[in-house]
Coordinates of C-alpha atoms in Angstrom, one line a residue:
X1 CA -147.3 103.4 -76.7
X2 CA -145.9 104.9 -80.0
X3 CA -145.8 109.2 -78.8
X4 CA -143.2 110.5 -77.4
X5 CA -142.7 110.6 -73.6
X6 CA -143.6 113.9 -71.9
X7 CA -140.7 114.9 -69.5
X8 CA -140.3 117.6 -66.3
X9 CA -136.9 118.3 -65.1
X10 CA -137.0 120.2 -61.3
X11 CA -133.8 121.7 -61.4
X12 CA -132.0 123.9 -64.0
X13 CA -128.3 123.8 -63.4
X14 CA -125.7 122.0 -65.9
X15 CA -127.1 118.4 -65.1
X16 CA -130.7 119.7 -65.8
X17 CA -130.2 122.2 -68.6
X18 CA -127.9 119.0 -70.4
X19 CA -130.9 116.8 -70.1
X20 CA -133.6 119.1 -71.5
X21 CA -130.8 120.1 -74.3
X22 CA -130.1 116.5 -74.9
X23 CA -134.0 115.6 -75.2
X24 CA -134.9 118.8 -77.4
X25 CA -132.0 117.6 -79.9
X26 CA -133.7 114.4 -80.3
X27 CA -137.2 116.1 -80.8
X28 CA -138.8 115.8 -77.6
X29 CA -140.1 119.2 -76.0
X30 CA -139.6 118.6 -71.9
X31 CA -139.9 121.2 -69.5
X32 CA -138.0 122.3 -67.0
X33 CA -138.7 124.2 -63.6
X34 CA -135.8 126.3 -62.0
X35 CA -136.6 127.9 -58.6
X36 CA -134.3 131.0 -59.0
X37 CA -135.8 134.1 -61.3
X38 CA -132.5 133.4 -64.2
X39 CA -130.6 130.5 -64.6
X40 CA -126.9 131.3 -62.9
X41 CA -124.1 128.8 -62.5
X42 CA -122.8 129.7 -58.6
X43 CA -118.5 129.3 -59.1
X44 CA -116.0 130.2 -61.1
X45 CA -113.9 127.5 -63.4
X46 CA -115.4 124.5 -64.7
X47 CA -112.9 121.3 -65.9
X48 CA -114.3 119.9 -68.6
X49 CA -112.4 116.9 -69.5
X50 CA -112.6 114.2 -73.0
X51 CA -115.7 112.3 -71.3
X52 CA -117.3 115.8 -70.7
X53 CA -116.6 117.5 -73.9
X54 CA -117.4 115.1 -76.4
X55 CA -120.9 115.8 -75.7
X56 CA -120.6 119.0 -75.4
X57 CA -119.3 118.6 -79.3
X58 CA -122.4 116.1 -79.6
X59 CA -124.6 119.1 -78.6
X60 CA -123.3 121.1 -81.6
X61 CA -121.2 123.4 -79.1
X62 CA -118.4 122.7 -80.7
X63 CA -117.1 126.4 -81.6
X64 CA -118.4 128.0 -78.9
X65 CA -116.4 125.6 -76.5
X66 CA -113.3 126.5 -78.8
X67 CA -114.2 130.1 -78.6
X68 CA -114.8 130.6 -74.5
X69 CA -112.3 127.8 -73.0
X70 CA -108.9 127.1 -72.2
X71 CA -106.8 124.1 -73.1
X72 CA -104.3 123.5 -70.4
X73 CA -100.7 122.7 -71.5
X74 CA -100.2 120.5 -68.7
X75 CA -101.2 119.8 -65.1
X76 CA -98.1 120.5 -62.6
X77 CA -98.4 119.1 -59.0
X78 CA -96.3 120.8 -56.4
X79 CA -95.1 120.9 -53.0
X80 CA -96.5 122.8 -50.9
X81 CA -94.0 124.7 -49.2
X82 CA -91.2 124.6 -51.4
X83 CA -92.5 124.5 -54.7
X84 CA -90.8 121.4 -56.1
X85 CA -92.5 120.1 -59.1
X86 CA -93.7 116.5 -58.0
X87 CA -95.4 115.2 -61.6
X88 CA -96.2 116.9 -64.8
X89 CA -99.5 115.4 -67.4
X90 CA -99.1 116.3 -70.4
X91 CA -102.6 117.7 -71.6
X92 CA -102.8 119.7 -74.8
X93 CA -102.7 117.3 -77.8
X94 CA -101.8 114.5 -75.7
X95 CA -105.6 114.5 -74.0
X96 CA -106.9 114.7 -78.2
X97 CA -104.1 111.5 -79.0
X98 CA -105.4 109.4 -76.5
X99 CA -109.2 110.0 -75.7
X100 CA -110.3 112.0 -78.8
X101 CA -110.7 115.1 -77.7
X102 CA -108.3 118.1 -75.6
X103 CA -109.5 119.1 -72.1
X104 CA -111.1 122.7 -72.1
X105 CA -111.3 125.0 -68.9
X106 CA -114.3 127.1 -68.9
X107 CA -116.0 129.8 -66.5
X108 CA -119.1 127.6 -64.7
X109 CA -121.5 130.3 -66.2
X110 CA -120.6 130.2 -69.4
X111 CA -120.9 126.1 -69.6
X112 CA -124.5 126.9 -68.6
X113 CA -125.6 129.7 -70.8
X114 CA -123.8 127.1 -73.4
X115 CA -126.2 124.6 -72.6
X116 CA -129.3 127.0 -71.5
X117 CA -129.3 128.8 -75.4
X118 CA -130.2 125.1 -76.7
X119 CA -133.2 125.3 -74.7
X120 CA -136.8 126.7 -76.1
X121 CA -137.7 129.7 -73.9
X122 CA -141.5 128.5 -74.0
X123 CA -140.4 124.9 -72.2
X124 CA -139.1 127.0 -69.3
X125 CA -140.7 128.1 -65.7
X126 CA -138.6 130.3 -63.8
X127 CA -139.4 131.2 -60.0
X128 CA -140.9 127.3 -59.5
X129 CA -139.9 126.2 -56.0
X130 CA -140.9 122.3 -56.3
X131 CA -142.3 121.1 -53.0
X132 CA -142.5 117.3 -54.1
X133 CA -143.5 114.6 -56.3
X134 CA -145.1 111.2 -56.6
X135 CA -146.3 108.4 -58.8
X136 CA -149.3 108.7 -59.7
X137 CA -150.6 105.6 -61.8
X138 CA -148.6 105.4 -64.9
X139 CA -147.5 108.9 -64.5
X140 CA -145.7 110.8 -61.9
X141 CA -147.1 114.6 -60.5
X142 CA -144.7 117.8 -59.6
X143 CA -146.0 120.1 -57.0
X144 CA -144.8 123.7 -56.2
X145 CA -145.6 126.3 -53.7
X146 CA -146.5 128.9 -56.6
X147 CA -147.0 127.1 -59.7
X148 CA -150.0 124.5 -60.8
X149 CA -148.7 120.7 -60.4
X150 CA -147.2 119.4 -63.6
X151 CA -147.9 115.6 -64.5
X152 CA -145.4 113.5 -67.0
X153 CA -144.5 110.2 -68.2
X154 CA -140.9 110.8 -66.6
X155 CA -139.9 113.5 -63.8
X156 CA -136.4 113.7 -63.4
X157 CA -135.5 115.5 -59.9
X158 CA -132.0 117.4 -61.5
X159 CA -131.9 119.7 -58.1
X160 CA -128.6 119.2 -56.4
X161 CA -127.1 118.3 -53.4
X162 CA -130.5 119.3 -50.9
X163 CA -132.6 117.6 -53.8
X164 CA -136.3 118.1 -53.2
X165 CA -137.2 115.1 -55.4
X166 CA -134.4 113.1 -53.5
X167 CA -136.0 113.5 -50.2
X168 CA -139.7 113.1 -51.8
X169 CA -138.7 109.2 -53.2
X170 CA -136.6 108.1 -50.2
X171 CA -137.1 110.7 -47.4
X172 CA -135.3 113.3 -45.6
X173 CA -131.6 112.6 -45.1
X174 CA -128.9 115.2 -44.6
X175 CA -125.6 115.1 -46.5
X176 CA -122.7 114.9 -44.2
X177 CA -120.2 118.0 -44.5
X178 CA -116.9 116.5 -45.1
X179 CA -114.4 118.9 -42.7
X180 CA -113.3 120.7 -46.2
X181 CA -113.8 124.3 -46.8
X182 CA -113.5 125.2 -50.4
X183 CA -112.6 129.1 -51.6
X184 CA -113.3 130.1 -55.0
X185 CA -112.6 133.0 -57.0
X186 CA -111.3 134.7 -60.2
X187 CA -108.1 136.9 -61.4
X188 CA -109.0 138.7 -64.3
X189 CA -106.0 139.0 -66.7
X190 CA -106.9 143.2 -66.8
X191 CA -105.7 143.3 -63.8
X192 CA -102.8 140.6 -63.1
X193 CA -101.9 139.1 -66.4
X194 CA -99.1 137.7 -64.8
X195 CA -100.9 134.9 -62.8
X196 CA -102.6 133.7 -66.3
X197 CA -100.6 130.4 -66.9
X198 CA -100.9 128.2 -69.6
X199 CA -100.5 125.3 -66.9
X200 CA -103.2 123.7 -64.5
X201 CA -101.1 123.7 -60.7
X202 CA -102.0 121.3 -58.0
X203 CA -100.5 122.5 -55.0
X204 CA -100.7 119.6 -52.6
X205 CA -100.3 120.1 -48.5
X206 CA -100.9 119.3 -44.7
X207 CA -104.8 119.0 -44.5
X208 CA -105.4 121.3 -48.1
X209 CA -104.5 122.0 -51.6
X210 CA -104.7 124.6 -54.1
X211 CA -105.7 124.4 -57.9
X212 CA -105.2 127.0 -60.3
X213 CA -106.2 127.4 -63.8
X214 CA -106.6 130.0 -66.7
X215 CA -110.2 129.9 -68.0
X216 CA -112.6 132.1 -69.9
X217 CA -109.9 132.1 -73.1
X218 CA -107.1 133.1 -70.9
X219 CA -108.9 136.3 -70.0
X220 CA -109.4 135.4 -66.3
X221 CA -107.2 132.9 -63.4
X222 CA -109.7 130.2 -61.5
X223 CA -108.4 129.6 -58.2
X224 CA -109.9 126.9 -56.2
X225 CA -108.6 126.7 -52.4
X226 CA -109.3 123.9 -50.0
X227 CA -108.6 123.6 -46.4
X228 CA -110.3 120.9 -43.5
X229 CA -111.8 122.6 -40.6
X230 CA -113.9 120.5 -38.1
X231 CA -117.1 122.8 -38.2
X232 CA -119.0 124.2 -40.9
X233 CA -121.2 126.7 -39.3
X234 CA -123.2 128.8 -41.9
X235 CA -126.9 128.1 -42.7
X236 CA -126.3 127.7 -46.8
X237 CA -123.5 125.6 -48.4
X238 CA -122.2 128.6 -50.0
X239 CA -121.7 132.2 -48.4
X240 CA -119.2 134.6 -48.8
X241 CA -115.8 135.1 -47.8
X242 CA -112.5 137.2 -48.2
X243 CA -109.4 136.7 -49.6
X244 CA -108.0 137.5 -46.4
X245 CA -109.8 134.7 -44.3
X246 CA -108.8 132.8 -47.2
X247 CA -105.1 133.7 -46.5
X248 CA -105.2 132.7 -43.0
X249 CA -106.2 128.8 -44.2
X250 CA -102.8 128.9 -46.1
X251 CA -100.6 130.8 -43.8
X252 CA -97.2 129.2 -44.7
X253 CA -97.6 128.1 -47.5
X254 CA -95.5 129.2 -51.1
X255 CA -94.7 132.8 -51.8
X256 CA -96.4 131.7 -55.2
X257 CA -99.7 130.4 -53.7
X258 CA -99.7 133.6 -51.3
X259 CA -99.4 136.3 -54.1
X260 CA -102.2 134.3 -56.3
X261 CA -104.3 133.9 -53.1
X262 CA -103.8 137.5 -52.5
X263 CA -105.1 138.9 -56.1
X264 CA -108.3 137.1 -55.7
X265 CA -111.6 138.9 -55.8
X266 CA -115.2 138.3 -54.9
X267 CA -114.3 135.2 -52.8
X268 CA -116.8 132.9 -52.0
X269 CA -116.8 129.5 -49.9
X270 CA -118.3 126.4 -50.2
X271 CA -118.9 123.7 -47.2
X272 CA -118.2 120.5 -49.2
X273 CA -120.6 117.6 -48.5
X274 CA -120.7 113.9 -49.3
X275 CA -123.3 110.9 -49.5
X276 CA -122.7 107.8 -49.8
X277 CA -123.8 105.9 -53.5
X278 CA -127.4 105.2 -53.5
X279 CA -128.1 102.1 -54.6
X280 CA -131.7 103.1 -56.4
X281 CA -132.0 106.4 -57.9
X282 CA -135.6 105.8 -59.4
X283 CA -138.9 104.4 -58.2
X284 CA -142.0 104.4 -60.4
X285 CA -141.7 107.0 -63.4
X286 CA -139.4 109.7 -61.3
X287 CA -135.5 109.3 -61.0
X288 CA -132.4 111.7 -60.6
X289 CA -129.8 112.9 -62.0
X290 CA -126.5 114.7 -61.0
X291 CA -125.3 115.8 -57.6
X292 CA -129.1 114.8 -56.7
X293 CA -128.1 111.2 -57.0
X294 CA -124.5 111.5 -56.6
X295 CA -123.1 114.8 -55.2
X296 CA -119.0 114.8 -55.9
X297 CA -116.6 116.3 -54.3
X298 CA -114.4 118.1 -56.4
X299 CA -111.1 116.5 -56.1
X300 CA -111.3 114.7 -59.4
X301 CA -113.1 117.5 -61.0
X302 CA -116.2 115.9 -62.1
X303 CA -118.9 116.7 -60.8
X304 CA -120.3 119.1 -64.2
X305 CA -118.8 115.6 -66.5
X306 CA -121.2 113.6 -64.2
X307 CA -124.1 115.9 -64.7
X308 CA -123.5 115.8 -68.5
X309 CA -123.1 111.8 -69.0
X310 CA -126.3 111.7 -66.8
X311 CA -128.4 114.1 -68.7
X312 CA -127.3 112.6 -72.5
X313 CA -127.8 109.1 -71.4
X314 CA -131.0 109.8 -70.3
X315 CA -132.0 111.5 -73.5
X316 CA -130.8 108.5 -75.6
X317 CA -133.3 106.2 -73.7
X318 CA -136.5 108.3 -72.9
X319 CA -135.8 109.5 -76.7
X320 CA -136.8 105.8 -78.0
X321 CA -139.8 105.8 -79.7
X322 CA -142.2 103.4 -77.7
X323 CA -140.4 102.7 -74.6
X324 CA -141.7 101.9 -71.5
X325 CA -140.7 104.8 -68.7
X326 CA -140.0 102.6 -66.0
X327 CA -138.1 100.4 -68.4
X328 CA -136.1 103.5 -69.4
X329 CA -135.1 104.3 -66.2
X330 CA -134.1 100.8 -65.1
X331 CA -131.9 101.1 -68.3
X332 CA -130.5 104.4 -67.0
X333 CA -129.4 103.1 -63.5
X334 CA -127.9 100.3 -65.2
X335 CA -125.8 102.7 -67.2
X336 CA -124.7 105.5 -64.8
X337 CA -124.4 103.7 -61.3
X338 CA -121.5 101.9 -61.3
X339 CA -119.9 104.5 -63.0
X340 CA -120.5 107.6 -61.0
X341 CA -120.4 105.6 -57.8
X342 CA -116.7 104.3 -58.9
X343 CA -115.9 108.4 -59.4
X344 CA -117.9 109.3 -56.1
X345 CA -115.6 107.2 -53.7
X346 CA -112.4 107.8 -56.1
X347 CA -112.8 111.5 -56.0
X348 CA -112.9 111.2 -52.0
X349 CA -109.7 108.9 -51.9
X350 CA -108.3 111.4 -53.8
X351 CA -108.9 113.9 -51.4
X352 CA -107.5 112.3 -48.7
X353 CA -104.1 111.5 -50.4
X354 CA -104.4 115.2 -50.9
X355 CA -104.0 116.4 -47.7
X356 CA -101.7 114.2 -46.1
X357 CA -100.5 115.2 -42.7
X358 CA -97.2 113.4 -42.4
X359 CA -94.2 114.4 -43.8
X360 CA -93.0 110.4 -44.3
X361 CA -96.8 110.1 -46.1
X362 CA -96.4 112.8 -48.4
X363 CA -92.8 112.0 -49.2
X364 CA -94.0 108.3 -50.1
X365 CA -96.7 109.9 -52.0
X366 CA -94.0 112.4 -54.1
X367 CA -91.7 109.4 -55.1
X368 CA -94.7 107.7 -56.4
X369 CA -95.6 110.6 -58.4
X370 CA -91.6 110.9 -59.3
X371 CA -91.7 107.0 -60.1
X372 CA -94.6 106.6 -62.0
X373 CA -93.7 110.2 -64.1
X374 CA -90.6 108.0 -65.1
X375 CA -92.4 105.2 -66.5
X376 CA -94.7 107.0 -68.2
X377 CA -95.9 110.8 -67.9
X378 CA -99.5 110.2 -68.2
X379 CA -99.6 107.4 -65.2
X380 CA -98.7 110.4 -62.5
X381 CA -101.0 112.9 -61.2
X382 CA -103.9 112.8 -62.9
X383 CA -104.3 108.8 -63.1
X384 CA -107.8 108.9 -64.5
X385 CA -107.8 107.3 -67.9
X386 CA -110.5 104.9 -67.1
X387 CA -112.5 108.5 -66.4
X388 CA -111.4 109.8 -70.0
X389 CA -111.8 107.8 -71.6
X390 CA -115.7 107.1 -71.3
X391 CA -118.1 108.5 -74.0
X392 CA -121.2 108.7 -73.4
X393 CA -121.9 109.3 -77.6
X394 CA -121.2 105.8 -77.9
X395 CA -124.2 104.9 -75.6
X396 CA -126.8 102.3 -77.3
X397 CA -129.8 101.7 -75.5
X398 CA -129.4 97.9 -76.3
X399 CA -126.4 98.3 -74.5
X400 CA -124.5 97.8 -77.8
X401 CA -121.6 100.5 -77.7
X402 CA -120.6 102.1 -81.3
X403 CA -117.2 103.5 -81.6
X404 CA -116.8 108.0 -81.8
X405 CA -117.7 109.9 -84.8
X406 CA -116.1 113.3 -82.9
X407 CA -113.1 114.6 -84.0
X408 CA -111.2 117.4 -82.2
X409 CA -110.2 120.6 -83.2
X410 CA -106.8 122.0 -83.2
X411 CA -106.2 123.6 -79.3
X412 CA -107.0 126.8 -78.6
X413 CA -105.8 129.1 -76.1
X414 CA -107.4 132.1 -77.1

C-alpha cells in the first residue's frame, strides 16, 4: 500500500492538536474530533522544557514561542516555613549549553492555540462526543452520539485521563485519585508586578508544595499549589475554588507563599489521578496517546512534553510512505513506553520526596540538595537530565537516531 494513511484523532487538547500538526507538516490531512464547541486548554502555566521545545521549534513555532514565553533564570527550592534556599539550577543559557535549547514557561492556552493555528479548519469537528471505537478489518471505526462514525487506517484515542478510546480497547477502569489537591491560578503583572520573578520557586513542605513561575512574557505569575487530603469529593476532576480555601491548605506556611497565595485570582482545583503504566497502548489499527496512555502527575512537569514526544513520534511513523498501520504502531510503543513509563513512576517519587512529613526526612533531603549543589549546580533539584535531554527530532523510524539540526535563540524574557 503506497497512499498515505487516513488518520482520526478523538481528542483535541495539546497531545491531539501536536499529532494532527505533526501529520499535516508531513503532508498527511488527519482529522480530528474535539467534544467541546472551541478548543480551550483548562490551567494556567505550562513548563515546557529542551525535550518539549525542540519540537515545538520543529513545528516552525519558533518565534512565537520566543514571543509568548518565559525563560526562567533559575529554579530555587525553599523551605517551607522559613524560606531558606535549599538548591538553585541554573536554567537560562545553561538549559541552551547543555541540551540545545532554553526552557520556556508559557500560559497552557497559548501552547494550544500555538499548536491549533497549524491545523486546517476543514480537518476539524467540533461538538463530537466519541462514544467508542473498534477494529474493523483492516481499518478501525469512531462512533459518536451526534456525528456519523468515521472509519481510518489509524485512530488514535488522544482524550485524556477518562479516555473514551482507553476504556473502548481495554474496558472500563477508573484512575485512582492520588490524596493530592492541586490549586491553580494566575497574577497578572497589572495588578502585582511585584510577584513577577524572573525565578521558578519550589516551595517544598509537610504533605504539599508550592511552584511559582512568571509566564505569558512576564505579563502574568503561574501559581501551582498542592496539598494531600484523603477525599476527593467533587463529580469532575476540575471545579472551582477560592483563594481563600486555598489559604487554609497552607496555613503556616511563609509570609512569602501567603501574600502570593493571597493575590491569586480565578482559582481553580484539580483532584490529581494516577494509573499505573500500561503495558499495551494499541490493539489492531487504534492506539493512544498522552495522558490517555499515561496520565502524569505534575511533579516533574511533563505531562504537555509527553503529549508532544507522543504526537511527533507518531507522525514520523504513520508519515512513511507504505507502512503497515499495525506495524506503525508496534514501532510507536516501542519508542514511547519505556520512556513515559520511566517519567510516570519518577514524577510520583518525586512527589513523595515532596511532601515529606518528618522533620529528620526533610532535613536529610535538604543536605542532599546542599551536597549535591556543591558538586555540581545542575545535579540538585531538578535532577532530570536524562528527561532533557531526549529529542524526539532525532527519531528515525529504523530506529537509527540522527543528531539535532535546532539551534536556540538568544533568551527572552520579554
Amino acid at each position: 500500500m503506497n497512499r498515505k494513511l487516513r488518520v482520526g484523532v478523538i481528542g483535541g487538547g495539546i497531545g491531539g492538536a501536536a499529532l494532527i500538526a505533526s501529520l499535516r507538516q508531513r503532508g498527511m490531512e488527519a482529522h480530528l474530533f474535539e467534544r467541546t464547541a472551541a478548543f480551550r486548554e483548562v490551567g494556567a502555566g505550562v513548563q515546557m522544557s529542551p525535550n518539549a521545545v525542540k519540537i515545538l521549534y520543529a513545528l516552525g513555532l519558533r518565534d512565537t514561542l520566543v514571543r509568548l514565553g518565559y525563560v526562567p533564570e533559575a529554579v530555587i527550592g525553599r523551605h517551607w516555613r522559613t524560606g531558606r534556599e535549599n538548591f538553585r539550577t541554573p536554567q537560562a543559557g545553561a538549559c541552551r549549553r547543555m541540551f540545545g535549547t532554553d526552557c520556556y514557561h508559557l500560559h497552557r492556552a497559548d501552547l494550544l492555540a500555538m499548536l491549533v493555528n497549524l491545523i486546517n479548519p476543514r480537518q476539524v469537528t467540533m461538538n463530537a462526543h466519541c462514544i467508542s471505537v473498534t477494529n474493523h478489518g483492516q481499518t478501525a471505526v469512531a462512533r459518536f452520539s451526534d456525528h456519523e462514525d468515521f472509519e481510518a487506517d489509524v485512530i488514535v484515542g488522544a482524550d485524556g485521563v477518562h479516555s473514551v478510546v482507553r476504556d473502548s480497547l481495554f474496558g472500563a477502569e477508573a484512575p485512582l485519585f492520588t490524596g493530592n489537591i492541586c490549586w491553580r491560578a494566575v497574577i497578572p503583572a497589572a495588578l502585582h508586578p511585584e510577584f513577577i520573578s524572573p525565578v521558578t520557586a519550589v516551595w517544598q513542605g509537610p504533605n504539599g508544595h508550592v511552584v511559582t513561575y512568571a509566564i505569558s512574557g512576564g505579563n502574568a505569575q503561574n501559581i501551582v499549589a498542592v496539598s494531600e487530603t484523603p477525599h476527593w469529593m467533587a463529580e469532575s476532576w476540575h471545579v472551582p475554588s477560592s483563594r481563600e480555601e486555598m489559604l487554609q491548605a497552607f496555613a503556616g506556611w511563609h509570609p512569602d507563599v501567603l501574600r502570593e497565595l493571597s493575590a491569586a485570582e480565578s482559582v481553580f482545583k484539580w483532584g490529581l489521578f494516577d494509573r499505573d503504566p500500561m503495558e499495551q497502548w494499541s490493539k489492531g489499527h487504534i492506539t493512544l496517546l498522552g495522558d490517555a496512555a499515561h496520565p502524569m502527575l505534575p511533579f516533574l512537569a511533563q505531562g504537555a512534553a509527553m503529549a508532544l514526544e507522543d504526537g511527533y513520534i507518531l507522525a514520523s511513523l504513520l508519515a512513511v510512505p507504505g507502512i503497515d498501520a499495525t506495524e506503525a504502531l508496534q514501532q510507536y510503543e516501542a519508542e514511547r513506553m519505556p520512556r513515559t513509563s520511566r517519567v510516570q513512576l519518577s514524577a510520583r517519587a518525586r512527589g513523595k520526596r515532596f511532601h515529606l512529613t518528618s522533620p529528620w526526612q526533610q532535613f536529610k533531603r535538604d543536605f542532599s540538595y546542599k551536597l549535591k549543589t556543591i558538586l555540581s549546580p545542575h545535579a540538585a533539584g531538578q535532577e532530570a537530565h536524562w528527561v532533557f535531554s531526549y529529542d524526539a527530532t532525532a527519531f528515525r523510524p529504523s530506529g537509527r537516531r540522527v543528531a539535532s539540526s535546532v539551534s536556540a535563540p538568544e533568551p527572552v524574557n520579554g
